[in-house]
Coordinates of C-alpha atoms and ligand atoms in Angstrom, one line a residue:
M1 CA 4.4 -8.9 -3.1
C2 CA 7.0 -10.1 -5.5
G3 CA 6.0 -10.0 -9.2
I4 CA 7.4 -11.9 -12.1
V5 CA 7.3 -11.1 -15.9
G6 CA 9.2 -13.0 -18.6
A7 CA 9.2 -13.0 -22.4
V8 CA 10.6 -14.7 -25.4
A9 CA 9.9 -12.8 -28.6
Q10 CA 11.4 -11.6 -31.9
R11 CA 11.1 -7.9 -30.9
N12 CA 12.6 -5.8 -28.1
I13 CA 10.8 -6.9 -25.0
T14 CA 12.2 -4.3 -22.6
P15 CA 9.0 -2.2 -22.8
I16 CA 6.8 -5.3 -22.2
L17 CA 8.8 -6.3 -19.1
V18 CA 8.8 -2.8 -17.7
E19 CA 5.1 -2.3 -18.4
G20 CA 4.4 -5.7 -16.8
L21 CA 6.4 -4.6 -13.7
K22 CA 4.4 -1.4 -13.5
R23 CA 1.2 -3.3 -13.6
L24 CA 2.5 -5.5 -10.7
E25 CA 3.6 -2.5 -8.6
Y26 CA 0.3 -2.5 -6.7
R27 CA 1.3 -5.7 -5.0
G28 CA 4.0 -3.9 -3.1
Y29 CA 7.8 -4.2 -3.6
D30 CA 11.1 -2.7 -2.4
S31 CA 13.4 -3.4 -5.3
C32 CA 13.1 -4.4 -8.9
G33 CA 15.2 -5.6 -11.8
V34 CA 15.3 -6.8 -15.4
A35 CA 17.7 -9.3 -17.1
L36 CA 18.0 -9.8 -20.9
H37 CA 19.9 -11.9 -23.3
V38 CA 22.1 -9.4 -25.2
N39 CA 24.6 -10.5 -27.9
G40 CA 25.3 -13.9 -26.3
K41 CA 25.6 -12.5 -22.8
L42 CA 23.3 -12.0 -19.9
E43 CA 22.9 -8.4 -18.8
R44 CA 20.8 -7.0 -16.0
S45 CA 19.8 -3.7 -14.3
R46 CA 18.5 -3.6 -10.8
S47 CA 17.2 -0.8 -8.6
T48 CA 16.0 -0.2 -5.0
S49 CA 13.8 2.6 -6.3
R50 CA 10.6 2.6 -8.2
V51 CA 10.0 0.8 -11.6
A52 CA 9.9 4.2 -13.3
D53 CA 13.5 4.7 -12.1
L54 CA 14.5 1.3 -13.4
E55 CA 13.0 2.2 -16.7
K56 CA 15.2 5.3 -16.9
Q57 CA 18.2 3.3 -15.9
L58 CA 17.4 0.8 -18.7
A59 CA 17.1 3.6 -21.3
E60 CA 20.4 5.2 -20.2
V61 CA 22.3 2.0 -20.7
G62 CA 20.2 1.0 -23.8
L63 CA 19.4 -2.4 -22.5
D64 CA 17.3 -4.1 -25.1
G65 CA 16.8 -7.8 -25.9
F66 CA 14.4 -10.5 -27.3
T67 CA 14.5 -12.9 -24.3
G68 CA 14.4 -11.9 -20.7
I69 CA 12.8 -11.8 -17.2
A70 CA 11.9 -9.1 -14.8
H71 CA 10.9 -8.9 -11.1
T72 CA 9.6 -6.7 -8.3
R73 CA 10.9 -7.9 -4.9
W74 CA 9.4 -7.7 -1.5
A75 CA 12.2 -8.6 0.9
T76 CA 12.0 -11.8 2.9
H77 CA 15.6 -13.2 3.0
G78 CA 18.0 -10.3 3.0
A79 CA 17.5 -6.5 3.2
P80 CA 15.9 -4.5 0.3
A81 CA 19.3 -3.8 -1.3
S82 CA 20.5 -3.8 -4.9
H83 CA 22.6 -6.9 -4.4
N84 CA 19.5 -8.8 -3.1
A85 CA 17.3 -7.6 -6.0
H86 CA 16.4 -10.1 -8.7
P87 CA 17.2 -11.3 -11.3
H88 CA 20.0 -13.4 -9.7
F89 CA 22.8 -14.7 -11.9
S90 CA 24.9 -17.8 -11.7
P91 CA 27.8 -18.7 -11.6
N92 CA 28.5 -14.9 -11.1
S93 CA 27.7 -11.6 -12.7
D94 CA 30.8 -11.4 -15.1
N95 CA 30.4 -14.9 -16.5
A96 CA 26.7 -15.6 -16.0
R97 CA 25.0 -18.5 -17.6
I98 CA 21.7 -18.6 -15.7
A99 CA 19.4 -15.7 -14.8
L100 CA 16.5 -16.4 -12.4
V101 CA 13.6 -14.6 -10.7
H102 CA 11.6 -16.1 -7.8
N103 CA 8.5 -15.4 -5.8
G104 CA 8.0 -17.5 -2.6
I105 CA 10.2 -18.9 0.1
I106 CA 12.6 -21.8 -0.2
E107 CA 12.6 -23.5 3.2
N108 CA 15.7 -25.6 2.7
H109 CA 17.8 -22.8 1.4
D110 CA 20.4 -23.1 4.2
E111 CA 21.1 -26.7 3.4
L112 CA 21.3 -26.0 -0.4
R113 CA 23.5 -23.0 0.2
A114 CA 26.0 -25.1 2.2
E115 CA 26.0 -27.7 -0.5
L116 CA 26.6 -25.2 -3.3
T117 CA 29.2 -23.3 -1.4
A118 CA 31.1 -26.6 -0.9
L119 CA 30.9 -27.0 -4.7
G120 CA 32.6 -23.6 -5.1
Y121 CA 29.7 -21.3 -5.7
V122 CA 30.1 -17.8 -4.3
F123 CA 27.0 -16.1 -3.1
Q124 CA 26.5 -12.4 -3.7
S125 CA 23.2 -12.0 -1.8
Q126 CA 21.5 -13.2 1.3
T127 CA 18.4 -14.4 -0.7
D128 CA 17.0 -17.9 -0.9
T129 CA 16.6 -17.1 -4.6
E130 CA 20.3 -17.1 -5.4
V131 CA 20.4 -20.7 -4.1
I132 CA 18.0 -21.7 -6.9
A133 CA 20.1 -19.9 -9.6
H134 CA 23.3 -21.7 -8.5
L135 CA 21.4 -25.0 -8.2
V136 CA 20.1 -24.7 -11.8
D137 CA 23.6 -23.8 -13.0
H138 CA 25.1 -26.7 -11.2
M139 CA 22.6 -29.2 -12.7
Y140 CA 22.7 -27.7 -16.2
Q141 CA 23.7 -30.2 -18.9
G142 CA 22.6 -28.4 -22.1
D143 CA 18.7 -28.4 -21.7
L144 CA 17.2 -25.8 -19.5
F145 CA 13.7 -27.3 -19.4
D146 CA 15.1 -30.6 -18.3
T147 CA 17.4 -29.0 -15.7
V148 CA 14.6 -27.0 -14.1
Q149 CA 12.4 -30.1 -13.8
Q150 CA 15.2 -31.8 -11.9
A151 CA 16.2 -28.7 -9.9
V152 CA 12.7 -28.0 -8.5
K153 CA 12.6 -31.5 -7.0
R154 CA 15.3 -30.3 -4.6
L155 CA 13.3 -27.3 -3.4
H156 CA 11.1 -27.4 -0.3
G157 CA 8.7 -24.5 0.1
A158 CA 6.8 -22.2 -2.2
Y159 CA 8.0 -20.9 -5.5
A160 CA 7.2 -19.4 -8.8
I161 CA 10.3 -19.1 -10.9
A162 CA 11.3 -17.9 -14.3
V163 CA 14.8 -18.7 -15.7
F164 CA 16.7 -18.3 -18.9
C165 CA 20.2 -19.4 -20.0
R166 CA 23.0 -17.8 -22.0
E167 CA 23.3 -20.9 -24.1
E168 CA 19.7 -21.1 -25.1
P169 CA 18.8 -17.6 -26.3
H170 CA 15.2 -18.2 -27.3
R171 CA 13.9 -20.0 -24.3
V172 CA 12.5 -19.1 -20.9
V173 CA 11.5 -21.9 -18.5
A174 CA 9.2 -21.3 -15.6
A175 CA 7.7 -23.4 -12.7
R176 CA 5.3 -23.0 -9.9
Q177 CA 4.5 -24.6 -6.6
G178 CA 2.5 -22.6 -4.0
S179 CA 2.9 -19.2 -5.7
P180 CA 0.9 -17.9 -8.6
L181 CA 2.2 -18.0 -12.2
I182 CA 0.4 -17.7 -15.6
V183 CA 1.5 -18.1 -19.2
G184 CA 0.5 -15.6 -21.9
L185 CA 0.4 -16.8 -25.5
G186 CA 1.2 -14.5 -28.4
Q187 CA 1.8 -14.8 -32.1
G188 CA 5.3 -16.3 -32.4
E189 CA 6.1 -15.0 -28.8
N190 CA 5.3 -16.2 -25.4
F191 CA 5.2 -14.8 -21.9
V192 CA 5.0 -15.7 -18.2
A193 CA 3.8 -13.5 -15.4
S194 CA 2.5 -13.5 -11.8
D195 CA -0.9 -12.5 -13.0
A196 CA -2.8 -11.8 -16.2
M197 CA -3.0 -8.1 -15.4
A198 CA 0.8 -7.9 -15.9
L199 CA 0.3 -8.8 -19.6
A200 CA -2.8 -6.7 -20.2
G201 CA -2.3 -5.0 -23.6
T202 CA 0.2 -7.7 -24.6
T203 CA -1.9 -10.8 -24.7
D204 CA -5.3 -11.9 -23.4
Q205 CA -4.7 -15.6 -24.1
I206 CA -3.8 -17.0 -20.7
I207 CA -3.0 -20.4 -19.2
Y208 CA -3.2 -20.7 -15.4
L209 CA -0.4 -23.1 -14.4
E210 CA -1.3 -25.7 -11.8
E211 CA 0.7 -26.7 -8.7
G212 CA 3.9 -28.4 -9.7
D213 CA 3.8 -27.4 -13.4
V214 CA 7.0 -26.6 -15.3
V215 CA 6.6 -24.7 -18.6
D216 CA 9.0 -24.4 -21.6
L217 CA 8.5 -21.1 -23.5
Q218 CA 10.0 -20.8 -26.9
L219 CA 9.2 -18.5 -29.8
G220 CA 6.5 -20.6 -31.5
R221 CA 5.6 -23.1 -28.8
T222 CA 4.9 -23.7 -25.2
W223 CA 5.1 -27.1 -23.5
I224 CA 3.9 -27.9 -20.0
V225 CA 4.7 -30.9 -17.8
D226 CA 2.9 -31.6 -14.6
V227 CA 4.3 -32.3 -11.1
N228 CA 5.2 -35.9 -12.2
G229 CA 6.9 -34.8 -15.4
R230 CA 4.0 -35.9 -17.6
P231 CA 2.9 -33.7 -20.6
A232 CA 0.0 -31.6 -19.4
E233 CA -2.8 -30.0 -21.3
R234 CA -3.9 -26.8 -19.7
A235 CA -6.9 -24.8 -20.9
V236 CA -6.3 -21.5 -22.7
K237 CA -8.6 -18.8 -21.4
T238 CA -9.4 -15.4 -22.9
V239 CA -8.9 -13.0 -20.0
H240 CA -9.9 -9.4 -20.1
A241 CA -7.7 -8.3 -17.3
H242 CA -8.1 -4.8 -15.8
T243 CA -5.7 -2.6 -17.6
G244 CA -4.4 -1.2 -14.4
A245 CA -5.4 1.7 -12.2
A246 CA -7.2 4.7 -13.5
E247 CA -5.9 8.2 -13.1
L248 CA -5.9 9.8 -9.7
G249 CA -8.3 12.6 -10.8
P250 CA -8.9 15.1 -8.1
Y251 CA -7.5 12.9 -5.3
R252 CA -4.1 13.1 -3.7
H253 CA -3.7 9.4 -3.2
Y254 CA -5.2 6.2 -4.5
M255 CA -6.4 5.4 -1.0
Q256 CA -8.5 8.6 -0.9
K257 CA -9.8 7.9 -4.4
E258 CA -10.7 4.4 -3.4
I259 CA -12.5 5.5 -0.3
F260 CA -14.6 7.9 -2.4
E261 CA -15.3 5.2 -5.0
Q262 CA -17.2 3.1 -2.4
P263 CA -20.7 4.3 -3.3
R264 CA -20.1 3.3 -7.0
V265 CA -18.3 0.0 -6.4
I266 CA -20.9 -1.2 -3.8
G267 CA -23.5 -0.4 -6.4
D268 CA -21.5 -2.4 -9.0
T269 CA -21.1 -5.3 -6.6
L270 CA -24.9 -5.5 -6.0
E271 CA -25.8 -4.8 -9.6
G272 CA -28.1 -7.5 -11.0
V273 CA -29.2 -8.5 -7.5
T274 CA -32.9 -8.3 -8.1
G275 CA -33.7 -10.7 -5.3
V276 CA -32.1 -13.1 -2.9
M277 CA -31.1 -16.0 -5.2
P278 CA -28.6 -18.8 -4.3
E279 CA -27.5 -18.9 -7.9
L280 CA -25.8 -15.6 -7.5
F281 CA -23.1 -17.6 -5.8
G282 CA -22.7 -20.0 -8.6
D283 CA -24.3 -23.1 -10.2
G284 CA -25.4 -25.6 -7.6
A285 CA -25.3 -23.1 -4.7
Y286 CA -28.8 -23.9 -3.6
Q287 CA -28.0 -27.6 -3.1
V288 CA -24.8 -26.7 -1.3
F289 CA -26.5 -24.2 1.0
K290 CA -29.2 -26.8 1.7
Q291 CA -26.7 -29.4 2.8
I292 CA -24.6 -27.4 5.2
D293 CA -25.3 -26.7 8.8
K294 CA -22.4 -24.5 9.7
V295 CA -20.0 -22.0 8.2
L296 CA -16.2 -21.7 8.5
I297 CA -14.7 -18.4 7.3
L298 CA -11.0 -18.4 6.5
A299 CA -9.2 -15.1 5.7
C300 CA -6.4 -12.8 6.7
G301 CA -6.1 -9.2 7.8
T302 CA -8.8 -6.9 6.7
S303 CA -10.6 -9.7 5.0
Y304 CA -10.6 -11.6 8.3
Y305 CA -12.4 -8.6 9.8
S306 CA -15.1 -8.7 7.2
G307 CA -15.5 -12.4 8.1
L308 CA -15.9 -11.4 11.8
T309 CA -18.6 -8.9 10.9
A310 CA -20.4 -11.6 8.8
K311 CA -20.4 -13.9 11.8
Y312 CA -22.7 -11.4 13.7
W313 CA -25.0 -11.2 10.6
I314 CA -25.2 -14.9 9.7
E315 CA -25.8 -16.1 13.3
S316 CA -28.4 -13.4 14.0
I317 CA -30.3 -13.4 10.7
A318 CA -29.7 -16.9 9.2
K319 CA -29.2 -18.7 12.6
V320 CA -26.4 -20.7 11.1
P321 CA -23.3 -21.2 13.5
V322 CA -20.2 -19.5 12.1
N323 CA -16.6 -19.9 13.0
V324 CA -14.1 -17.3 11.7
E325 CA -10.4 -18.3 11.6
I326 CA -7.2 -16.5 10.8
A327 CA -6.0 -18.5 7.8
S328 CA -2.4 -18.7 8.9
E329 CA -3.5 -20.2 12.2
Y330 CA -6.1 -22.6 10.9
R331 CA -3.8 -24.2 8.4
Y332 CA -1.5 -25.5 11.1
R333 CA -3.8 -26.2 14.0
D334 CA -5.7 -29.4 14.9
S335 CA -9.4 -28.7 14.4
V336 CA -12.5 -30.8 14.3
P337 CA -13.7 -31.0 10.7
D338 CA -17.3 -31.4 9.7
P339 CA -18.2 -32.2 6.1
K340 CA -21.5 -30.4 6.5
T341 CA -19.6 -27.1 6.7
L342 CA -19.6 -24.3 4.1
V343 CA -16.0 -23.1 3.9
V344 CA -15.9 -19.5 2.9
T345 CA -12.6 -17.9 2.0
I346 CA -12.5 -14.1 1.8
S347 CA -9.8 -12.4 -0.2
Q348 CA -9.4 -9.2 -2.1
S349 CA -6.5 -10.5 -4.2
G350 CA -7.5 -14.1 -4.4
E351 CA -3.8 -15.0 -4.2
T352 CA -3.0 -14.8 -0.5
A353 CA -0.8 -17.8 0.3
D354 CA -2.1 -18.4 3.8
T355 CA -5.8 -18.3 2.8
L356 CA -5.1 -20.6 -0.2
A357 CA -3.3 -23.0 2.1
A358 CA -6.1 -22.9 4.7
L359 CA -8.6 -23.7 2.0
K360 CA -6.5 -26.6 0.8
H361 CA -6.2 -27.8 4.4
A362 CA -10.0 -27.6 5.0
R363 CA -10.5 -29.6 1.8
S364 CA -8.0 -32.2 2.9
L365 CA -10.1 -32.6 6.0
G366 CA -13.0 -33.6 3.9
M367 CA -14.8 -30.3 3.7
E368 CA -15.7 -30.0 0.0
H369 CA -18.4 -27.2 0.1
T370 CA -16.3 -24.2 -0.7
L371 CA -17.2 -20.6 -1.6
T372 CA -15.0 -17.6 -2.0
I373 CA -15.9 -13.9 -1.8
C374 CA -13.1 -12.4 -4.0
N375 CA -12.3 -9.3 -6.0
V376 CA -10.3 -11.0 -8.8
A377 CA -12.4 -13.3 -11.0
T378 CA -9.2 -14.9 -12.5
S379 CA -7.5 -15.6 -9.2
A380 CA -6.4 -18.9 -7.8
M381 CA -9.0 -18.6 -5.0
V382 CA -11.8 -18.4 -7.5
R383 CA -10.4 -21.3 -9.4
E384 CA -10.0 -23.4 -6.3
C385 CA -13.5 -22.9 -4.8
K386 CA -16.7 -24.5 -6.1
L387 CA -18.8 -21.4 -5.6
A388 CA -17.8 -17.7 -5.8
Y389 CA -19.2 -14.2 -5.5
I390 CA -17.0 -11.7 -7.3
T391 CA -17.0 -8.3 -5.6
R392 CA -16.6 -5.5 -8.1
A393 CA -14.4 -3.1 -6.3
G394 CA -12.1 -2.8 -9.4
V395 CA -8.3 -2.6 -9.0
E396 CA -7.4 -1.4 -5.5
V397 CA -4.0 0.3 -5.7
G398 CA -3.7 1.6 -2.1
V399 CA -2.0 -1.1 -0.1
A400 CA -4.4 -0.5 2.8
S401 CA -7.7 -2.1 1.7
T402 CA -10.8 0.1 1.7
K403 CA -13.3 -0.4 -1.1
A404 CA -12.4 -4.1 -1.3
F405 CA -13.5 -4.4 2.4
T406 CA -16.8 -2.7 2.0
T407 CA -17.7 -4.7 -1.1
Q408 CA -16.8 -7.9 0.8
L409 CA -19.2 -6.8 3.5
A410 CA -21.9 -6.1 0.9
A411 CA -21.4 -9.6 -0.6
L412 CA -21.4 -11.2 2.9
F413 CA -24.6 -9.6 3.8
L414 CA -26.1 -11.0 0.6
L415 CA -24.8 -14.4 1.6
T416 CA -26.4 -13.9 5.0
L417 CA -29.8 -13.3 3.4
T418 CA -29.4 -16.2 1.1
L419 CA -28.6 -18.7 3.9
A420 CA -31.5 -17.3 5.8
Q421 CA -33.8 -17.8 2.8
V422 CA -32.6 -21.3 2.2
N423 CA -33.2 -22.1 5.9
G424 CA -36.7 -20.6 5.8
R425 CA -35.8 -17.7 8.0
L426 CA -36.4 -14.8 5.6
T427 CA -40.0 -13.6 5.0
D428 CA -40.7 -11.8 1.7
E429 CA -41.2 -8.6 3.6
E430 CA -37.8 -9.0 5.4
E431 CA -36.2 -9.8 2.0
S432 CA -37.7 -6.7 0.4
N433 CA -36.7 -4.4 3.4
H434 CA -33.1 -5.7 3.4
L435 CA -32.7 -5.3 -0.3
K436 CA -34.1 -1.8 -0.1
A437 CA -31.5 -1.0 2.5
M438 CA -28.7 -2.5 0.4
R439 CA -29.8 -0.5 -2.7
H440 CA -29.7 2.6 -0.6
L441 CA -26.1 2.0 0.6
P442 CA -24.4 4.0 -2.1
S443 CA -26.3 7.2 -1.1
A444 CA -25.9 6.4 2.6
I445 CA -22.1 6.1 2.1
T446 CA -22.0 9.3 0.1
A447 CA -23.5 11.1 3.1
V448 CA -20.7 9.6 5.4
L449 CA -18.1 10.8 2.9
A450 CA -19.5 14.4 3.3
L451 CA -18.2 14.2 6.9
E452 CA -14.6 14.5 5.6
P453 CA -14.0 18.1 6.8
Q454 CA -15.0 17.3 10.4
I455 CA -12.8 14.2 10.3
I456 CA -9.8 16.2 9.0
A457 CA -10.2 18.4 12.1
W458 CA -9.8 15.3 14.3
A459 CA -6.9 14.0 12.2
D460 CA -4.8 16.9 13.1
D461 CA -5.1 15.9 16.8
F462 CA -4.4 12.2 16.0
A463 CA -1.3 13.0 13.9
R464 CA 0.4 14.2 17.2
K465 CA -0.4 11.0 19.1
E466 CA 1.6 7.7 19.2
N467 CA -1.2 5.5 20.5
A468 CA -4.9 5.2 20.1
L469 CA -7.7 2.9 21.3
F470 CA -10.7 1.9 19.3
L471 CA -13.9 0.6 21.0
G472 CA -16.9 -1.0 19.5
R473 CA -19.6 -3.5 20.6
G474 CA -21.4 -6.3 18.8
M475 CA -21.0 -6.2 15.0
H476 CA -19.1 -2.9 15.3
Y477 CA -16.3 -4.6 17.3
P478 CA -14.8 -6.0 14.0
I479 CA -15.2 -2.5 12.6
A480 CA -13.1 -1.1 15.5
L481 CA -10.5 -3.7 14.7
E482 CA -10.5 -2.6 11.1
G483 CA -10.3 1.1 12.1
A484 CA -7.3 0.4 14.3
L485 CA -5.6 -1.6 11.6
K486 CA -6.1 1.1 9.0
L487 CA -4.6 3.7 11.4
K488 CA -1.5 1.7 12.3
E489 CA -0.9 0.5 8.7
I490 CA -0.7 4.0 7.1
S491 CA 0.0 6.5 9.9
Y492 CA 2.3 4.2 12.0
I493 CA 0.4 5.3 15.1
H494 CA 0.1 2.3 17.4
A495 CA -3.6 1.4 17.7
E496 CA -5.5 -1.4 19.4
A497 CA -9.2 -2.3 19.3
Y498 CA -11.3 -3.8 22.0
P499 CA -14.9 -4.7 22.5
A500 CA -15.9 -1.8 24.8
G501 CA -17.0 -4.2 27.6
E502 CA -13.5 -5.6 27.8
L503 CA -11.9 -2.3 28.7
K504 CA -12.2 -2.7 32.4
H505 CA -10.5 -6.1 32.2
G506 CA -7.1 -4.7 31.3
P507 CA -6.7 -2.0 28.7
L508 CA -8.2 0.7 30.9
A509 CA -4.7 0.8 32.5
L510 CA -3.5 2.5 29.3
V511 CA -6.0 5.3 29.5
T512 CA -4.7 8.8 30.4
E513 CA -5.3 12.3 29.0
E514 CA -2.8 11.4 26.3
M515 CA -4.9 8.5 25.0
P516 CA -7.4 9.2 22.2
V517 CA -10.2 6.6 22.4
V518 CA -12.2 6.3 19.2
T519 CA -15.7 5.0 19.9
I520 CA -18.2 3.6 17.4
A521 CA -21.6 4.4 18.9
P522 CA -24.5 3.2 16.7
N523 CA -27.9 3.5 18.3
D524 CA -28.4 -0.2 18.9
T525 CA -29.4 -2.3 21.9
L526 CA -26.0 -1.9 23.4
I527 CA -25.9 1.9 23.4
E528 CA -26.5 2.4 27.1
K529 CA -23.8 -0.1 28.0
L530 CA -21.5 1.6 25.6
K531 CA -22.2 5.0 27.3
S532 CA -21.1 3.4 30.6
N533 CA -17.9 2.3 29.0
M534 CA -17.3 5.8 27.7
Q535 CA -17.8 7.1 31.3
E536 CA -15.0 4.7 32.4
V537 CA -12.7 6.4 29.9
R538 CA -13.6 9.9 30.8
A539 CA -13.2 9.2 34.5
R540 CA -9.5 8.4 33.7
G541 CA -9.0 11.6 31.6
G542 CA -9.1 9.8 28.3
Q543 CA -10.2 11.8 25.2
L544 CA -13.2 10.3 23.5
Y545 CA -13.7 10.7 19.7
V546 CA -17.2 9.3 19.1
F547 CA -18.8 8.4 15.8
A548 CA -22.4 8.5 17.0
D549 CA -25.6 7.8 15.1
A550 CA -27.8 10.8 14.7
D551 CA -30.3 9.5 17.2
S552 CA -28.0 8.1 19.9
R553 CA -28.1 11.2 22.1
I554 CA -24.4 11.5 22.7
T555 CA -23.3 15.1 22.7
S556 CA -19.9 16.8 22.6
G557 CA -18.6 18.1 25.9
D558 CA -15.4 18.2 28.0
G559 CA -13.1 15.6 26.5
V560 CA -15.9 14.2 24.4
H561 CA -15.7 15.0 20.6
V562 CA -18.7 13.8 18.6
I563 CA -19.2 13.4 14.9
R564 CA -22.8 12.6 14.0
M565 CA -23.3 9.8 11.4
P566 CA -26.0 10.8 8.9
E567 CA -28.4 8.0 9.8
N568 CA -28.8 4.9 11.9
Y569 CA -28.4 2.1 9.4
G570 CA -29.5 -0.9 11.4
Q571 CA -27.8 -4.2 10.4
L572 CA -25.8 -2.6 7.6
S573 CA -24.4 0.1 10.0
P574 CA -20.9 -1.5 10.0
I575 CA -20.5 -0.6 6.3
L576 CA -21.2 3.1 7.1
H577 CA -19.1 3.3 10.2
V578 CA -16.0 1.8 8.7
V579 CA -15.9 4.5 6.0
S580 CA -15.5 7.3 8.7
L581 CA -12.7 5.3 10.2
Q582 CA -11.0 4.9 6.8
L583 CA -11.1 8.7 6.4
L584 CA -9.7 9.2 9.9
A585 CA -6.8 6.9 9.2
Y586 CA -6.2 8.5 5.8
H587 CA -6.1 12.1 7.1
S588 CA -4.0 11.2 10.1
A589 CA -1.4 9.6 7.8
L590 CA -1.6 12.6 5.5
A591 CA -0.9 15.0 8.4
R592 CA 2.1 12.8 9.4
G593 CA 3.4 12.8 5.9
T594 CA 3.7 9.1 5.4
D595 CA 3.6 7.3 2.1
V596 CA -0.1 6.6 2.3
D597 CA -0.4 4.3 -0.8
K598 CA 2.7 2.3 -0.1
P599 CA 3.2 2.0 3.7
R600 CA 6.5 0.8 4.8
N601 CA 7.1 -3.0 4.9
L602 CA 3.7 -3.9 3.5
A603 CA 2.7 -5.6 0.3
K604 CA -0.7 -5.6 -1.5
S605 CA -0.8 -9.2 -2.4
V606 CA 0.8 -11.5 0.2
T607 CA 1.8 -14.5 -1.9
V608 CA 4.3 -15.9 0.6
E609 CA 3.7 -17.5 3.9
Ligands
F6R701 C1 -4.9 -4.4 5.1 C2 -5.0 -5.4 4.1 C3 -4.5 -6.8 4.4 C4 -5.2 -7.8 3.6 C5 -4.7 -9.2 3.9 C6 -5.4 -10.3 3.1 O1 -5.4 -3.1 4.7 O2 -5.3 -5.1 3.0 O3 -4.7 -7.0 5.8 O4 -6.6 -7.8 3.9 O5 -3.3 -9.2 3.5 O6 -5.4 -10.0 1.7 P1 -6.4 -10.6 0.7 O7 -7.7 -9.9 1.0 O8 -5.9 -10.2 -0.6 O9 -6.5 -12.1 0.9

C-alpha cells in the first residue's frame, strides 16, 4: 500500500527517492510520482506505470534536485490515474507552493474540500490528499513546520504525510497519525520514509515516529514535536533493514520462489529452538503465560487463517480457550474483555492498520498481555506488543502470502507447546516428539514441493473454471479457507471454502459437473466422515480433486482425482497441506496468464483501514 520517501540533502536525491520507491514496490501500488525543488520552483513527474518507467521519465526530463518527496499510491479516493497520483501540488501545478504526499485516509475530506473550494482552491484530483495540500497552502504563513502542526489538527482519520515548500528550499516536514513513518538520519542530510527498508543503503540510523509526531527535516538537524506540540526525544536505532528482494533465480515469479523457499525459512524460523522455552517469546514471557487463562488472536486475511489453525492446536494441546477475531471487526464491536487474556496479533508486515487498531482497542479494554507473531522485527506491531516472536520468512515480494503464512504456523505451534508446558500439559516425551516433528518439517515440505508436476496437470483443468469449492475438516478447515483465498487472489477464479460437514447445509446446491471440489483429506479421526462428504459431491456429479495422505486409502476413479501427500504429518499436517494448495493456486494463475506477483486491486501492506 502507499509508500512515502522524502529527502533533504546537498546532493542530487532523485536516485535515492527512486531507489526508495523501488524498495517500497512490494507493498503494492497503482501509480507513483516524484516532486523536487528545482531552481526555485516545484517540479514533478507522475506515472500510472511501474517505478522503473517513472525512473526513465525522470531521466528523460532530467529532473534532479536536493529536496523532494516521492510516493507509490494504492488508490482509495479516485481512480488510479495520473492526475490522482501523488505528489499533489497547491495552489495549482503552474504556480505551486506546496508539494505533498500522503498515506492513509482523511475521513473529513468532503467537509474540508467544500471549505477550500469556497476559498477559491481548484481541485485537480478526486483524492483526499489534495485537500491536505490546499489546507497547508491556505494556512501557510512563512514557516512550514508551524503550518503543518496547525494543519494536522484539522484532519480526522489516518495519515502519514511529507510536505515541502517552494519558499523553504532546504526543508521537508512530515507527520504521522495511524500510518507508519520513520526518519532516517544522514551526515548533513535527512530522510523520511514509510519503512526503514526504503532507506537501506542510504542510512541505517532510524527514528520511529510515534502517533501524532510532526518532524522538521533540515540539512543538519531534525526536530520532532509530539501530538501536543511539545519537543519530543525519540530514540535513534541502528536498523539493518533487508536490502530488498533477492534475484528470482530459476523461478518465473517471486510467489513461486517464495513457495520453494519454505523449507529453508521454516528452518530459519525455528533455528535456535533447542527446547520449549517461554523466553523465546521475549523477556518476562513465562510470567505472562502463567497469568493468562485464555487467548485472543487478532489478525486479517491469511494471517487470520493461521490464527484459526492455531485455535485447533492450542485448545487441543495446551487446553487454553482461544478466540480468533478478524481485526477489522473486533476493533468496532462490543466484546467482553478479560484482563487475564493473552492478546496475540499475527501479521506478516507488522503494519496492517486494522490489526494495529484492534490491538490498541484490546489494550484500551484493559488487556495488557500482548504478543505478536510478526515477520518484520522493526515494525509497529513489534514495537507495540510486549512480547514477540519474529518469523524469519525474509522479504516476501509476492502479494499473495505463502512463506509468511507457513512460518507463522511454525511459530504458533511453538507457542502452543509453550502454553502447554507452562500449564503442565506437556510431558518431556511429548515435547521431544513435537520438536522432532518440527525439525523434520523442512524435509517434509521439500517432499510436498516435489508434487509440483502432478499439481500442474490439475491446474490446467482449473484454469478453465470460474468457480471452485474447497473442503476441509478440523484443523484443515482453515487450510481450505487459505487455499480458496490463494486461488481467488491470483487466478481470479471465484473460490469458497467450507468445513466439509457443512456442505449439505447449503453449498451442495452449487455442485454440478462444472464444479471442481478440492478436498483436503488427511488421515485423521474425521477421515471416514470426510469420505461421506465426498460421496455427497460425487452423487451430484461434482469433480473431486483430493489431496490425500498416503495412508488414507482414497483412490482415483471416475470424477475423483487424487494426489498422494508424501506422509501423514499428524498435528503439523496443515503446514504440509497448505503448500500443495499454494502450488495449485500458483499454477492455475500461471495458466490463466494473470500478474501473479501483483494481482489486481491488492496491496502487500495494508496500512489504511
Ligand atoms: C493474502 C494476504 C493478506 C494478508 C493480510 C494481512 O495473501 O497476504 O490477506 O494476510 O492483508 O496482512 P499482514 O499479515 O501483513 O497483517
